Each structure stands twice: as structure tokens, then as C-alpha cells.
Amino acid sequence: MVVNVQSTPSEQTEEGLVHQALLYRNPEHLGDVVGRFATDAARTGEPLLVVLPAATHDLIRNALAPAGAELHFEDMSERGRNPSCLLDLFEDWISEHDGPVRVIGEPIWPGRSHAEVVEVLRHEAAINHALASADVSILCPYDAGHLDAKVLEGAELTHPRLVTNGTSEASQRYEDPLELLAGDRWPQEPRREPISQLDFAGDLHALRNAVATDPVAENLGRERRADLVFVINEAATNAIKHGDGRCTARLWQDGETVVSEVATAAPLADALVGRRRPEHSAQSGRGLWLINQVCDLVELRSGEHGTTVRMHLRAGAA
């Protein structure tokens, strides 16, 4: 099925999620499509959340200004720095309004690291499952002129629909979102030597002290070192609550970033855990959600062999 988008790049013709990747070649193409997307939002009275890197804001503001839609801007380089926080942002926008809403979100731009790109693509897959019944239309621009071919392939795998040369059509490569989340289509990067390894058998106090004094974390300031202790403590606490009480913590440096990894034998039952703010009455999920709020990037993997949480903290980041 092909939808004519000469006047409207995303026509909301059915209830539930409409999730499209816009593969644009130049700023003019981007401005044209998002302008028509916003014009259609104004016509239907759908509030529009715009989440873009700050450098793109002026261009998009100019393209959206004539549309007359209800707009709210966020900086993707801040709000989407850790892509696992984006589902929470989108769900808040949906819950704040009674009717259908729209979102423009550009989560990948040239210069994002391999690990960041992988987590963005996993986020894109996650929202197909999490927001399947939500009355929301999401348009995700991808800079096809500068992004790697593997990134663009990932956009096709994670978006049910693609917008290319003025038309919206079904992606022929689209795959099941839960299989993408659980599988190894996008492997993690190897750990970097030297690696500090801390074996944990239930003594959280000893683990916190070991992390706080580990030389790998020397380049972190006092506040970020405290964050490192906090997130490793939270991940290890999950091993006590939901596993056999044992885990292995590893730390290494990646440039100015300290990466920590906590591995446990227990798998997770919820593929979306940590991406959504837990209800006050929730008995689990709060620790991983807090980890996502503190870290610059979180890579969570879980399966029959257990669960690994890889957490990135940049020196000087707040």
C-alpha cells in the first residue's frame, strides 16, 4: 500500500500507532516533509512534540512556523542522550492529551557512537511494541545523505512505514520488535582493557567501597563517582531481589567515559523494564529506571543465560 503524501506526509487513517522513518537527503527535503506533517497536525488539531538535536531546531522551527500547530520542542541531544529514556518522554506526551498526538523525533545524527546507535534502534523497536495501541503518529527523520548504510537498514527494520520521495509506504524489511530487542542483530562492542573485575556475593557495603576506590574511575569527578557507585549498587541489588544474590561487576575506560557492567544469572521477564517510570505501587523496575535517569547510556541485555547491564558515565556530565 502506498499513501500519497504530497500534501500530508503522515495521514492518520487508523487508530493506534503510526511509526514512520523519514529518509531525507538534504535540509530542504527535511523541512518540506516535516512542514507538511505539522500542517496536517494543525488541520486535525493534534498537538506536536518535536524532539531534535539543538542544531536542527532553527531549521525546523522555520519549517513548522507557518503550520499553526500546537508545538512543544525538546533537545534530543539532551533528552535522548540515553535512548532508553525516550519511551518515557513519549508516553508522558500521550498521557497529557485526551486525543491523538504527534511526535517528530530525530534520535540518530552523524557522530553518535556505535553503542548509542544500537540503543536508538532498540528503542525504535521497543516503541512498536509499547505504543502499539496508542493514538500517536511518530515521524523519525534519518539523514540518508550522511548516515551509514547499516543505520539506514536499521531504520527500515524498526519502522513499519518509510517516507522517502514524497510517499509513505510499508517497509519491506520491518521485523518483529520483541525479536529485535531480544536478539543479537546489533552486537555490543567488546570490553576495553584494562578491566577491573569485582565479584559480588551479597555484601553491598563492600561492593560500594570497592567501586568508590577503583582506579578506573579516577577521571570521574566526585559527583559522577558517586553516581557510579549508585548505579552499580542498584544493579547488584537487583541480583539480590530477583536472582541468586551473586553478580560480577566490571569497570573499564572508554576515552573520557567510565563503563561499568553488572552481570547476573537471572533473566528479566519484562522486555521494557527500566524504560517506563514505575507506578508508586510497583514492586519492581524502579532500580533500572533510576539507572537510566543517571547514566549517559545504558545497554541492557537479558536472555536464558542471564542479564547484563552495561552503564556509561561521562566525566563531567551531569
Short mmCIF file of C-alpha atoms in Angstrom, two decimals:
data_model
loop_
_atom_site.label_atom_id
_atom_site.label_comp_id
_atom_site.label_asym_id
_atom_site.label_seq_id
_atom_site.Cartn_x
_atom_site.Cartn_y
_atom_site.Cartn_z
CA MET A 1 0.00 0.00 0.00
CA VAL A 2 1.30 3.46 -0.92
CA VAL A 3 -0.16 6.63 0.56
CA ASN A 4 0.12 9.88 -1.39
CA VAL A 5 1.88 12.37 0.85
CA GLN A 6 2.11 15.34 -1.48
CA SER A 7 0.03 17.34 0.99
CA THR A 8 0.34 15.25 4.16
CA PRO A 9 3.39 13.05 4.93
CA SER A 10 1.60 11.08 7.64
CA GLU A 11 -2.10 10.75 7.32
CA GLN A 12 -3.60 9.23 10.47
CA THR A 13 -6.15 6.95 8.80
CA GLU A 14 -6.45 4.34 11.55
CA GLU A 15 -6.37 4.15 15.32
CA GLY A 16 -3.16 3.11 17.02
CA LEU A 17 0.49 3.79 16.38
CA VAL A 18 1.71 5.18 13.06
CA HIS A 19 5.52 4.94 13.15
CA GLN A 20 7.46 6.21 10.12
CA ALA A 21 11.10 6.79 9.27
CA LEU A 22 11.80 9.79 7.04
CA LEU A 23 14.93 9.12 4.96
CA TYR A 24 15.87 12.65 3.93
CA ARG A 25 18.71 13.72 1.63
CA ASN A 26 19.10 17.43 2.41
CA PRO A 27 17.74 20.14 4.75
CA GLU A 28 15.18 21.28 2.17
CA HIS A 29 13.72 17.78 1.93
CA LEU A 30 13.57 17.54 5.73
CA GLY A 31 11.91 20.94 6.08
CA ASP A 32 9.35 20.17 3.38
CA VAL A 33 8.20 16.86 4.86
CA VAL A 34 8.07 17.96 8.49
CA GLY A 35 6.29 21.16 7.45
CA ARG A 36 3.53 19.14 5.80
CA PHE A 37 3.44 16.79 8.79
CA ALA A 38 2.85 19.80 11.08
CA THR A 39 0.29 21.33 8.73
CA ASP A 40 -1.69 18.12 8.86
CA ALA A 41 -1.38 18.11 12.67
CA ALA A 42 -2.81 21.63 12.77
CA ARG A 43 -5.67 20.60 10.46
CA THR A 44 -6.64 17.68 12.72
CA GLY A 45 -5.91 19.52 15.99
CA GLU A 46 -3.19 17.10 17.10
CA PRO A 47 -0.53 18.55 19.44
CA LEU A 48 3.01 18.01 18.13
CA LEU A 49 6.08 17.16 20.21
CA VAL A 50 9.33 17.98 18.37
CA VAL A 51 12.45 16.26 19.74
CA LEU A 52 15.50 17.15 17.65
CA PRO A 53 19.20 17.87 18.17
CA ALA A 54 19.58 21.52 19.15
CA ALA A 55 21.50 22.28 15.94
CA THR A 56 18.43 21.40 13.88
CA HIS A 57 15.92 23.41 15.91
CA ASP A 58 16.14 26.69 13.95
CA LEU A 59 15.66 24.97 10.59
CA ILE A 60 12.67 23.01 11.84
CA ARG A 61 11.15 25.98 13.67
CA ASN A 62 11.16 27.91 10.40
CA ALA A 63 9.59 24.97 8.56
CA LEU A 64 6.92 24.46 11.21
CA ALA A 65 6.04 28.10 11.94
CA PRO A 66 3.51 28.52 9.09
CA ALA A 67 1.66 25.34 10.02
CA GLY A 68 -0.05 26.80 13.09
CA ALA A 69 0.12 23.52 15.03
CA GLU A 70 0.41 23.33 18.83
CA LEU A 71 4.15 22.71 19.24
CA HIS A 72 6.45 21.71 22.08
CA PHE A 73 10.23 21.49 21.49
CA GLU A 74 12.78 19.31 23.32
CA ASP A 75 16.53 18.91 22.72
CA MET A 76 17.17 15.33 21.54
CA SER A 77 20.88 15.60 22.33
CA GLU A 78 19.83 16.00 25.98
CA ARG A 79 16.54 14.10 26.31
CA GLY A 80 17.70 11.29 24.01
CA ARG A 81 21.31 11.15 25.17
CA ASN A 82 20.34 7.84 26.77
CA PRO A 83 17.79 6.44 24.27
CA SER A 84 16.22 4.24 26.94
CA CYS A 85 14.64 7.41 28.40
CA LEU A 86 12.73 8.31 25.23
CA LEU A 87 9.78 5.93 25.69
CA ASP A 88 9.02 7.66 29.00
CA LEU A 89 9.05 11.06 27.26
CA PHE A 90 6.70 9.89 24.50
CA GLU A 91 4.29 8.23 26.93
CA ASP A 92 4.15 11.40 29.04
CA TRP A 93 3.23 13.41 25.91
CA ILE A 94 0.50 10.94 25.02
CA SER A 95 -0.95 10.87 28.54
CA GLU A 96 -1.00 14.68 28.80
CA HIS A 97 -3.58 14.90 25.98
CA ASP A 98 -7.03 13.39 25.61
CA GLY A 99 -6.95 12.75 21.86
CA PRO A 100 -4.43 11.78 19.19
CA VAL A 101 -0.99 13.39 19.23
CA ARG A 102 2.08 13.56 17.01
CA VAL A 103 5.83 13.33 17.56
CA ILE A 104 8.80 14.26 15.40
CA GLY A 105 11.94 12.68 16.82
CA GLU A 106 15.43 12.55 15.24
CA PRO A 107 17.34 10.20 17.55
CA ILE A 108 20.41 9.48 15.37
CA TRP A 109 22.73 12.01 13.80
CA PRO A 110 26.26 11.75 12.37
CA GLY A 111 28.76 11.39 15.20
CA ARG A 112 26.74 9.23 17.58
CA SER A 113 28.77 6.26 18.81
CA HIS A 114 28.12 2.69 17.72
CA ALA A 115 26.69 1.82 21.14
CA GLU A 116 24.38 4.86 21.06
CA VAL A 117 23.14 4.00 17.57
CA VAL A 118 22.40 0.42 18.61
CA GLU A 119 20.41 1.58 21.63
CA VAL A 120 18.45 4.05 19.48
CA LEU A 121 17.49 1.26 17.09
CA ARG A 122 16.46 -0.93 20.00
CA HIS A 123 14.37 1.99 21.31
CA GLU A 124 12.71 2.31 17.90
CA ALA A 125 11.82 -1.39 18.04
CA ALA A 126 10.59 -1.07 21.64
CA ILE A 127 8.05 1.65 20.89
CA ASN A 128 6.43 -0.51 18.19
CA HIS A 129 5.52 -2.91 20.99
CA ALA A 130 4.98 -0.46 23.84
CA LEU A 131 2.84 2.05 21.92
CA ALA A 132 1.07 -0.34 19.52
CA SER A 133 -2.39 0.75 20.69
CA ALA A 134 -1.53 4.40 21.41
CA ASP A 135 -3.22 7.07 19.27
CA VAL A 136 0.05 8.66 18.14
CA SER A 137 1.81 9.33 14.85
CA ILE A 138 5.62 9.38 15.11
CA LEU A 139 7.89 10.65 12.32
CA CYS A 140 11.60 9.87 12.77
CA PRO A 141 13.98 11.73 10.41
CA TYR A 142 17.18 9.93 9.34
CA ASP A 143 19.88 11.81 7.42
CA ALA A 144 20.24 9.39 4.50
CA GLY A 145 22.92 11.58 2.93
CA HIS A 146 25.36 11.18 5.82
CA LEU A 147 24.42 8.19 7.97
CA ASP A 148 25.97 4.77 7.44
CA ALA A 149 24.03 2.26 5.31
CA LYS A 150 23.73 -0.08 8.32
CA VAL A 151 21.97 2.68 10.27
CA LEU A 152 19.50 3.25 7.44
CA GLU A 153 18.91 -0.50 7.25
CA GLY A 154 18.16 -0.39 10.98
CA ALA A 155 15.57 2.33 10.36
CA GLU A 156 13.86 0.08 7.83
CA LEU A 157 13.90 -2.86 10.28
CA THR A 158 12.36 -0.84 13.12
CA HIS A 159 9.76 1.32 11.33
CA PRO A 160 6.61 -0.20 9.86
CA ARG A 161 6.48 2.64 7.30
CA LEU A 162 9.06 4.69 5.38
CA VAL A 163 8.83 8.17 3.86
CA THR A 164 11.31 8.64 1.02
CA ASN A 165 10.45 10.57 -2.15
CA GLY A 166 7.17 12.14 -1.12
CA THR A 167 5.37 8.89 -0.34
CA SER A 168 4.74 6.81 2.75
CA GLU A 169 4.91 3.09 2.13
CA ALA A 170 5.24 -0.11 4.12
CA SER A 171 8.81 -1.11 4.97
CA GLN A 172 9.64 -4.41 3.30
CA ARG A 173 12.33 -5.08 5.92
CA TYR A 174 10.28 -4.45 9.05
CA GLU A 175 10.85 -7.11 11.75
CA ASP A 176 9.12 -8.19 14.96
CA PRO A 177 10.06 -5.65 17.67
CA LEU A 178 10.42 -8.15 20.51
CA GLU A 179 12.71 -10.34 18.42
CA LEU A 180 14.88 -7.30 17.66
CA LEU A 181 15.03 -6.43 21.36
CA ALA A 182 15.93 -9.95 22.42
CA GLY A 183 18.27 -10.89 19.59
CA ASP A 184 21.87 -10.14 18.67
CA ARG A 185 21.36 -8.39 15.35
CA TRP A 186 23.40 -5.48 16.72
CA PRO A 187 26.19 -6.96 18.90
CA GLN A 188 27.73 -4.94 21.69
CA GLU A 189 31.26 -3.64 21.36
CA PRO A 190 33.94 -5.64 23.21
CA ARG A 191 35.15 -4.50 26.60
CA ARG A 192 38.32 -2.39 26.62
CA GLU A 193 41.42 -3.41 28.54
CA PRO A 194 42.39 -2.96 31.29
CA ILE A 195 39.28 -4.26 33.07
CA SER A 196 38.67 -4.21 36.81
CA GLN A 197 36.54 -7.15 37.93
CA LEU A 198 34.66 -7.25 41.23
CA ASP A 199 32.87 -10.43 42.29
CA PHE A 200 29.83 -9.79 44.47
CA ALA A 201 28.27 -12.33 46.84
CA GLY A 202 25.78 -10.22 48.79
CA ASP A 203 27.87 -7.62 50.66
CA LEU A 204 26.68 -4.33 49.14
CA HIS A 205 28.78 -2.22 51.52
CA ALA A 206 31.98 -3.94 50.39
CA LEU A 207 30.98 -3.59 46.75
CA ARG A 208 30.32 0.15 47.11
CA ASN A 209 33.69 0.67 48.77
CA ALA A 210 35.48 -1.29 46.05
CA VAL A 211 33.84 0.75 43.30
CA ALA A 212 34.48 4.08 45.05
CA THR A 213 38.21 3.36 45.34
CA ASP A 214 38.75 1.64 41.98
CA PRO A 215 41.47 3.43 39.94
CA VAL A 216 39.46 3.02 36.71
CA ALA A 217 37.09 5.72 37.99
CA GLU A 218 39.81 8.24 38.85
CA ASN A 219 38.92 10.57 35.98
CA LEU A 220 35.36 10.99 37.25
CA GLY A 221 34.60 13.94 39.48
CA ARG A 222 33.21 13.43 42.97
CA GLU A 223 29.57 13.63 41.91
CA ARG A 224 29.95 11.31 38.94
CA ARG A 225 31.92 8.82 41.02
CA ALA A 226 29.01 8.83 43.49
CA ASP A 227 26.69 8.15 40.53
CA LEU A 228 28.89 5.21 39.51
CA VAL A 229 28.65 3.73 43.00
CA PHE A 230 24.88 4.28 42.96
CA VAL A 231 24.16 2.58 39.63
CA ILE A 232 26.36 -0.44 40.37
CA ASN A 233 24.71 -0.74 43.77
CA GLU A 234 21.24 -0.64 42.15
CA ALA A 235 22.19 -3.28 39.58
CA ALA A 236 23.67 -5.54 42.27
CA THR A 237 20.58 -5.04 44.44
CA ASN A 238 18.52 -6.46 41.57
CA ALA A 239 20.68 -9.59 41.74
CA ILE A 240 19.68 -9.95 45.39
CA LYS A 241 15.98 -9.26 44.82
CA HIS A 242 15.43 -11.21 41.62
CA GLY A 243 18.36 -13.61 41.30
CA ASP A 244 20.66 -15.80 43.36
CA GLY A 245 22.31 -12.87 45.14
CA ARG A 246 25.51 -13.08 43.14
CA CYS A 247 26.84 -10.98 40.29
CA THR A 248 30.04 -9.85 38.62
CA ALA A 249 30.83 -6.15 38.22
CA ARG A 250 33.37 -4.94 35.68
CA LEU A 251 34.74 -1.46 35.04
CA TRP A 252 36.82 -0.04 32.20
CA GLN A 253 37.55 3.26 30.49
CA ASP A 254 36.41 4.28 27.03
CA GLY A 255 38.02 7.66 26.41
CA GLU A 256 36.53 10.06 28.97
CA THR A 257 33.73 7.62 29.78
CA VAL A 258 33.77 5.04 32.54
CA VAL A 259 31.82 1.94 31.57
CA SER A 260 30.56 -0.45 34.22
CA GLU A 261 28.86 -3.76 33.64
CA VAL A 262 26.92 -5.90 36.11
CA ALA A 263 26.11 -9.46 35.06
CA THR A 264 23.68 -11.78 36.87
CA ALA A 265 22.32 -15.27 36.18
CA ALA A 266 18.64 -14.26 36.36
CA PRO A 267 16.79 -13.25 33.16
CA LEU A 268 14.24 -10.44 33.06
CA ALA A 269 10.57 -11.18 32.38
CA ASP A 270 9.74 -7.67 31.06
CA ALA A 271 11.49 -6.57 27.86
CA LEU A 272 10.62 -2.93 28.60
CA VAL A 273 11.78 -2.80 32.22
CA GLY A 274 13.65 0.41 33.03
CA ARG A 275 12.21 2.30 30.07
CA ARG A 276 8.99 3.25 31.82
CA ARG A 277 8.59 5.17 35.07
CA PRO A 278 7.24 2.63 37.57
CA GLU A 279 3.93 3.22 39.31
CA HIS A 280 4.19 4.14 43.00
CA SER A 281 2.77 0.73 43.88
CA ALA A 282 5.17 -1.20 41.62
CA GLN A 283 7.18 -3.90 43.35
CA SER A 284 9.99 -3.94 40.78
CA GLY A 285 11.58 -1.98 37.95
CA ARG A 286 12.45 1.12 39.95
CA GLY A 287 16.18 0.40 40.15
CA LEU A 288 16.66 0.03 36.40
CA TRP A 289 14.54 3.11 35.74
CA LEU A 290 16.74 5.14 38.11
CA ILE A 291 19.87 3.76 36.43
CA ASN A 292 18.57 5.07 33.10
CA GLN A 293 17.98 8.54 34.56
CA VAL A 294 21.54 8.77 35.93
CA CYS A 295 23.61 7.27 33.10
CA ASP A 296 24.58 8.77 29.76
CA LEU A 297 23.86 5.43 28.10
CA VAL A 298 22.54 2.07 29.28
CA GLU A 299 22.82 -1.22 27.37
CA LEU A 300 20.54 -3.88 28.86
CA ARG A 301 20.66 -7.46 27.59
CA SER A 302 18.67 -10.34 29.03
CA GLY A 303 18.00 -13.92 27.96
CA GLU A 304 18.30 -17.53 29.00
CA HIS A 305 21.92 -17.01 30.05
CA GLY A 306 21.08 -14.16 32.43
CA THR A 307 21.09 -10.38 32.44
CA THR A 308 23.84 -7.86 31.78
CA VAL A 309 23.51 -4.13 32.42
CA ARG A 310 26.24 -2.00 30.83
CA MET A 311 26.26 1.58 32.11
CA HIS A 312 28.16 4.56 30.67
CA LEU A 313 29.10 7.65 32.71
CA ARG A 314 31.00 10.50 31.10
CA ALA A 315 33.43 12.54 33.13
CA GLY A 316 31.95 15.97 33.81
CA ALA A 317 28.44 15.08 32.56
CA ALA A 318 25.54 16.00 34.81
#
